[in-house]
Amino acid sequence: MNPVAENLLLIRERITKACAAAGRNTGDVKLLLATKTVPAEKIRAALEAGETYMGENKVQELAEKAEALQTIPHHKHFIGHLQSNKISLVLKYADCIQSVDRLSLAQKLQTRLEFEDRAMDVFLQVNTSYEQSKFGIAPEHALAFALQVQQFERIRIKGLMTIGLFSAETGQVRKCYRLLKNLQLEMTARGIPVHELSMGMSGDFEIAIEEGATMIRTGTAVFGSRIHPDSYYWNENK
Ligand SMILES: *Cc1c(COP(=O)(O)O)cnc(C)c1O
């Protein structure tokens, strides 16, 4: 069997187990594959194995792989830091932007969407670990931010996204995910439809599933390790 397909079986098993342990339905947790640095052919193997959600961190990689894989329908989410000068390109290829984290970006997104006479699905990214190195709106400003973004009628808020703390202390990791869940409850009570909770990665997604994740994002557990450290993707310009 193709190694990617083999890894996917293992991940699907882990998801099933975690959902059973948490008393949740396996079908309520989507698997998004984080495909940064992964060549299109490897992604094709995952698509052929039945996966449908792919996430890219860099606009250029999103564009290249979307072109290479255009004959296989799949969801393309943008999960990296989005610079506002890349908005038109990301809109051309992505069907959801999970990393909306500042008002200036939302404003420019709205303006461009108006110009193109269309709408876009987004998640709001929250910095639940409070690490300086990470992007995302501060948790205490998240509700006010969501209420502002909701005023932009071309932007459809669908969920919340976070990158949890990297730590062997699972209690600290869990805290991040619980915080995002609580923000979701607070926002839905205010009528903001943040039904998706995108949280959990290769090393910790069981915790995220216990805390209510509806979408987990895995890269290394499917495709193997990457040449660049993750800080290369998360801290640019920080
Ligand atoms: C790379 C990445 C992931 C996946 O990380 P792994 O540890 O490889 O599973 C998830 N989310 C974001 C935003 C990423 O950049």
Short mmCIF file of C-alpha atoms and ligand atoms in Angstrom, two decimals:
data_model
loop_
_atom_site.label_atom_id
_atom_site.label_comp_id
_atom_site.label_asym_id
_atom_site.label_seq_id
_atom_site.Cartn_x
_atom_site.Cartn_y
_atom_site.Cartn_z
CA MET A 1 0.00 0.00 0.00
CA ASN A 2 1.09 3.58 -0.62
CA PRO A 3 2.73 4.94 2.59
CA VAL A 4 0.43 7.97 2.59
CA ALA A 5 -2.63 5.72 2.41
CA GLU A 6 -1.16 3.57 5.16
CA ASN A 7 -0.60 6.58 7.43
CA LEU A 8 -4.14 7.75 6.73
CA LEU A 9 -5.53 4.44 7.95
CA LEU A 10 -3.63 4.87 11.21
CA ILE A 11 -4.92 8.42 11.64
CA ARG A 12 -8.48 7.42 10.88
CA GLU A 13 -8.11 4.74 13.57
CA ARG A 14 -6.82 7.31 16.06
CA ILE A 15 -9.77 9.59 15.24
CA THR A 16 -12.25 6.76 15.70
CA LYS A 17 -10.74 5.86 19.06
CA ALA A 18 -10.62 9.46 20.28
CA CYS A 19 -14.23 10.04 19.25
CA ALA A 20 -15.37 6.85 20.98
CA ALA A 21 -13.53 7.88 24.15
CA ALA A 22 -15.15 11.32 24.03
CA GLY A 23 -18.62 9.97 23.22
CA ARG A 24 -18.66 11.73 19.87
CA ASN A 25 -19.52 10.57 16.34
CA THR A 26 -16.52 9.97 14.10
CA GLY A 27 -18.38 11.73 11.31
CA ASP A 28 -18.43 14.95 13.33
CA VAL A 29 -14.67 15.42 13.05
CA LYS A 30 -13.24 16.40 9.67
CA LEU A 31 -9.65 15.64 8.78
CA LEU A 32 -7.77 18.41 7.01
CA LEU A 33 -4.33 17.56 5.63
CA ALA A 34 -1.70 20.24 6.14
CA THR A 35 0.26 19.97 2.91
CA LYS A 36 3.01 22.60 3.22
CA THR A 37 6.15 21.46 1.36
CA VAL A 38 4.37 18.28 0.22
CA PRO A 39 4.55 17.75 -3.56
CA ALA A 40 1.32 17.46 -5.55
CA GLU A 41 1.88 13.78 -6.30
CA LYS A 42 1.86 12.88 -2.62
CA ILE A 43 -1.27 14.93 -2.10
CA ARG A 44 -2.82 13.10 -5.03
CA ALA A 45 -2.26 9.81 -3.16
CA ALA A 46 -4.21 11.19 -0.20
CA LEU A 47 -7.02 12.41 -2.46
CA GLU A 48 -7.17 9.02 -4.14
CA ALA A 49 -7.38 7.42 -0.69
CA GLY A 50 -10.59 9.39 -0.20
CA GLU A 51 -9.45 12.53 1.69
CA THR A 52 -11.10 15.79 0.66
CA TYR A 53 -9.77 18.63 2.84
CA MET A 54 -6.36 20.13 2.08
CA GLY A 55 -4.72 23.12 3.78
CA GLU A 56 -1.81 25.27 2.62
CA ASN A 57 0.22 27.90 4.48
CA LYS A 58 1.77 29.73 1.54
CA VAL A 59 -0.22 31.35 -1.23
CA GLN A 60 2.30 30.32 -3.88
CA GLU A 61 2.11 26.67 -2.87
CA LEU A 62 -1.67 26.88 -2.77
CA ALA A 63 -1.74 28.19 -6.33
CA GLU A 64 0.75 25.66 -7.73
CA LYS A 65 -0.89 22.63 -6.17
CA ALA A 66 -4.41 23.77 -6.95
CA GLU A 67 -3.37 23.94 -10.61
CA ALA A 68 -1.64 20.54 -10.49
CA LEU A 69 -4.60 18.85 -8.80
CA GLN A 70 -7.47 20.64 -10.51
CA THR A 71 -8.86 17.43 -12.02
CA ILE A 72 -9.57 15.97 -8.55
CA PRO A 73 -12.23 17.98 -6.69
CA HIS A 74 -11.27 18.83 -3.09
CA HIS A 75 -11.64 21.54 -0.49
CA LYS A 76 -8.76 24.00 -0.39
CA HIS A 77 -8.33 25.83 2.90
CA PHE A 78 -5.75 28.51 3.52
CA ILE A 79 -4.25 28.01 6.99
CA GLY A 80 -1.15 30.23 6.94
CA HIS A 81 -0.49 33.86 7.76
CA LEU A 82 -2.15 35.94 5.05
CA GLN A 83 -0.48 39.13 3.91
CA SER A 84 -3.01 41.54 2.49
CA ASN A 85 -1.14 41.91 -0.82
CA LYS A 86 -1.85 38.21 -1.47
CA ILE A 87 -5.62 38.43 -1.03
CA SER A 88 -6.60 38.24 -4.72
CA LEU A 89 -4.44 35.18 -5.31
CA VAL A 90 -5.78 33.37 -2.28
CA LEU A 91 -9.34 34.20 -3.34
CA LYS A 92 -8.66 32.69 -6.73
CA TYR A 93 -7.81 29.29 -5.29
CA ALA A 94 -9.05 28.81 -1.73
CA ASP A 95 -12.59 28.05 -0.68
CA CYS A 96 -12.00 28.91 2.97
CA ILE A 97 -9.51 31.14 4.77
CA GLN A 98 -8.88 29.86 8.30
CA SER A 99 -6.45 32.58 9.31
CA VAL A 100 -8.43 35.82 9.49
CA ASP A 101 -6.85 37.44 12.54
CA ARG A 102 -6.99 41.22 12.21
CA LEU A 103 -9.48 43.88 11.24
CA SER A 104 -7.30 45.43 8.55
CA LEU A 105 -7.18 42.07 6.76
CA ALA A 106 -10.94 41.54 7.08
CA GLN A 107 -11.57 45.05 5.73
CA LYS A 108 -9.37 44.45 2.68
CA LEU A 109 -10.94 41.06 2.13
CA GLN A 110 -14.40 42.64 2.18
CA THR A 111 -13.33 45.32 -0.30
CA ARG A 112 -11.87 42.76 -2.72
CA LEU A 113 -14.89 40.46 -2.41
CA GLU A 114 -17.21 43.38 -3.16
CA PHE A 115 -15.13 44.17 -6.22
CA GLU A 116 -15.38 40.54 -7.36
CA ASP A 117 -19.06 40.41 -6.36
CA ARG A 118 -18.75 37.25 -4.33
CA ALA A 119 -18.44 35.96 -0.78
CA MET A 120 -15.91 33.87 1.14
CA ASP A 121 -15.98 31.41 4.03
CA VAL A 122 -13.57 32.20 6.84
CA PHE A 123 -12.51 31.02 10.27
CA LEU A 124 -11.16 33.50 12.78
CA GLN A 125 -7.72 32.57 14.10
CA VAL A 126 -7.25 32.98 17.84
CA ASN A 127 -3.91 32.95 19.66
CA THR A 128 -4.98 30.68 22.51
CA SER A 129 -1.41 29.98 23.66
CA TYR A 130 -0.62 33.70 24.09
CA GLU A 131 2.79 33.08 22.53
CA GLN A 132 4.30 36.21 20.99
CA SER A 133 5.57 34.13 18.10
CA LYS A 134 2.12 33.06 16.99
CA PHE A 135 -0.46 34.83 14.90
CA GLY A 136 -4.09 35.12 15.89
CA ILE A 137 -6.33 37.58 17.68
CA ALA A 138 -5.91 37.67 21.47
CA PRO A 139 -8.66 35.61 23.16
CA GLU A 140 -9.98 38.58 25.15
CA HIS A 141 -10.46 40.58 21.93
CA ALA A 142 -11.92 37.71 19.92
CA LEU A 143 -15.62 38.37 20.57
CA ALA A 144 -15.39 42.07 19.72
CA PHE A 145 -13.37 41.15 16.62
CA ALA A 146 -15.95 38.58 15.52
CA LEU A 147 -18.77 41.10 15.96
CA GLN A 148 -16.88 43.55 13.75
CA VAL A 149 -16.08 40.99 11.07
CA GLN A 150 -19.72 39.95 11.07
CA GLN A 151 -20.57 43.44 9.76
CA PHE A 152 -18.74 42.65 6.52
CA GLU A 153 -21.53 41.03 4.52
CA ARG A 154 -19.21 39.36 2.00
CA ILE A 155 -17.36 37.48 4.73
CA ARG A 156 -19.09 34.37 6.05
CA ILE A 157 -17.77 33.41 9.45
CA LYS A 158 -17.90 29.63 9.73
CA GLY A 159 -15.62 28.79 12.61
CA LEU A 160 -12.60 29.40 14.81
CA MET A 161 -9.05 28.16 14.34
CA THR A 162 -6.12 27.93 16.69
CA ILE A 163 -2.61 26.53 16.84
CA GLY A 164 -2.28 25.12 20.35
CA LEU A 165 0.77 25.24 22.54
CA PHE A 166 3.56 22.78 21.66
CA SER A 167 4.22 21.15 24.93
CA ALA A 168 4.54 17.77 26.55
CA GLU A 169 2.37 19.20 29.33
CA THR A 170 -0.97 18.07 28.03
CA GLY A 171 -2.82 20.15 30.60
CA GLN A 172 -1.41 23.32 29.04
CA VAL A 173 -2.32 22.12 25.55
CA ARG A 174 -5.84 21.25 26.66
CA LYS A 175 -6.25 24.74 28.12
CA CYS A 176 -5.76 26.25 24.65
CA TYR A 177 -8.40 24.04 23.09
CA ARG A 178 -10.84 24.55 25.94
CA LEU A 179 -10.41 28.29 25.57
CA LEU A 180 -11.32 28.10 21.88
CA LYS A 181 -14.39 25.97 22.71
CA ASN A 182 -15.51 28.52 25.30
CA LEU A 183 -15.10 31.35 22.79
CA GLN A 184 -17.23 29.35 20.37
CA LEU A 185 -20.01 29.06 22.96
CA GLU A 186 -19.79 32.75 23.76
CA MET A 187 -19.97 33.70 20.08
CA THR A 188 -22.79 31.36 19.12
CA ALA A 189 -24.78 32.78 22.04
CA ARG A 190 -24.32 36.18 20.34
CA GLY A 191 -25.53 34.81 17.00
CA ILE A 192 -22.15 34.38 15.32
CA PRO A 193 -22.27 31.03 13.47
CA VAL A 194 -18.84 29.68 14.41
CA HIS A 195 -19.86 26.04 14.09
CA GLU A 196 -16.44 24.74 13.09
CA LEU A 197 -13.60 24.42 15.59
CA SER A 198 -10.34 23.83 13.73
CA MET A 199 -7.81 22.64 16.33
CA GLY A 200 -5.43 19.77 16.98
CA MET A 201 -2.44 18.56 14.97
CA SER A 202 -0.51 15.29 14.46
CA GLY A 203 0.83 15.15 18.00
CA ASP A 204 -2.16 16.23 20.04
CA PHE A 205 -5.40 15.89 18.10
CA GLU A 206 -6.89 13.41 20.57
CA ILE A 207 -6.96 16.19 23.17
CA ALA A 208 -8.56 18.57 20.67
CA ILE A 209 -11.24 16.01 19.83
CA GLU A 210 -12.01 15.60 23.53
CA GLU A 211 -12.37 19.38 23.78
CA GLY A 212 -14.74 19.62 20.83
CA ALA A 213 -12.72 19.98 17.62
CA THR A 214 -14.81 19.56 14.47
CA MET A 215 -11.74 19.72 12.23
CA ILE A 216 -8.22 18.54 13.00
CA ARG A 217 -5.20 19.43 10.87
CA THR A 218 -2.44 16.88 10.35
CA GLY A 219 0.72 17.08 8.28
CA THR A 220 3.67 15.06 9.55
CA ALA A 221 1.60 12.06 10.66
CA VAL A 222 0.45 11.67 7.05
CA PHE A 223 3.34 12.90 4.92
CA GLY A 224 6.40 12.55 7.19
CA SER A 225 8.62 15.27 8.64
CA ARG A 226 9.32 18.56 6.90
CA ILE A 227 12.64 20.21 6.09
CA HIS A 228 11.75 23.58 7.63
CA PRO A 229 10.81 24.02 11.28
CA ASP A 230 7.23 25.18 11.76
CA SER A 231 8.45 28.55 12.98
CA TYR A 232 9.41 29.18 9.36
CA TYR A 233 5.72 29.13 8.48
CA TRP A 234 4.24 30.69 11.56
CA ASN A 235 6.57 33.51 12.45
CA GLU A 236 7.29 35.26 9.20
CA ASN A 237 7.50 39.00 9.71
CA LYS A 238 7.03 38.60 13.43
C1 LIG B 1 1.74 22.40 9.62
C2 LIG B 1 0.47 22.79 10.23
C3 LIG B 1 -0.37 21.84 10.82
C4 LIG B 1 -0.02 20.37 10.92
O1 LIG B 1 1.07 20.16 11.76
P1 LIG B 1 1.62 18.67 12.01
O2 LIG B 1 2.29 18.75 13.33
O3 LIG B 1 2.56 18.38 10.89
O4 LIG B 1 0.46 17.76 12.01
C5 LIG B 1 -1.56 22.30 11.35
N1 LIG B 1 -1.93 23.59 11.30
C6 LIG B 1 -1.16 24.52 10.74
C7 LIG B 1 -1.62 25.93 10.71
C8 LIG B 1 0.05 24.15 10.18
O5 LIG B 1 0.83 25.10 9.64
#
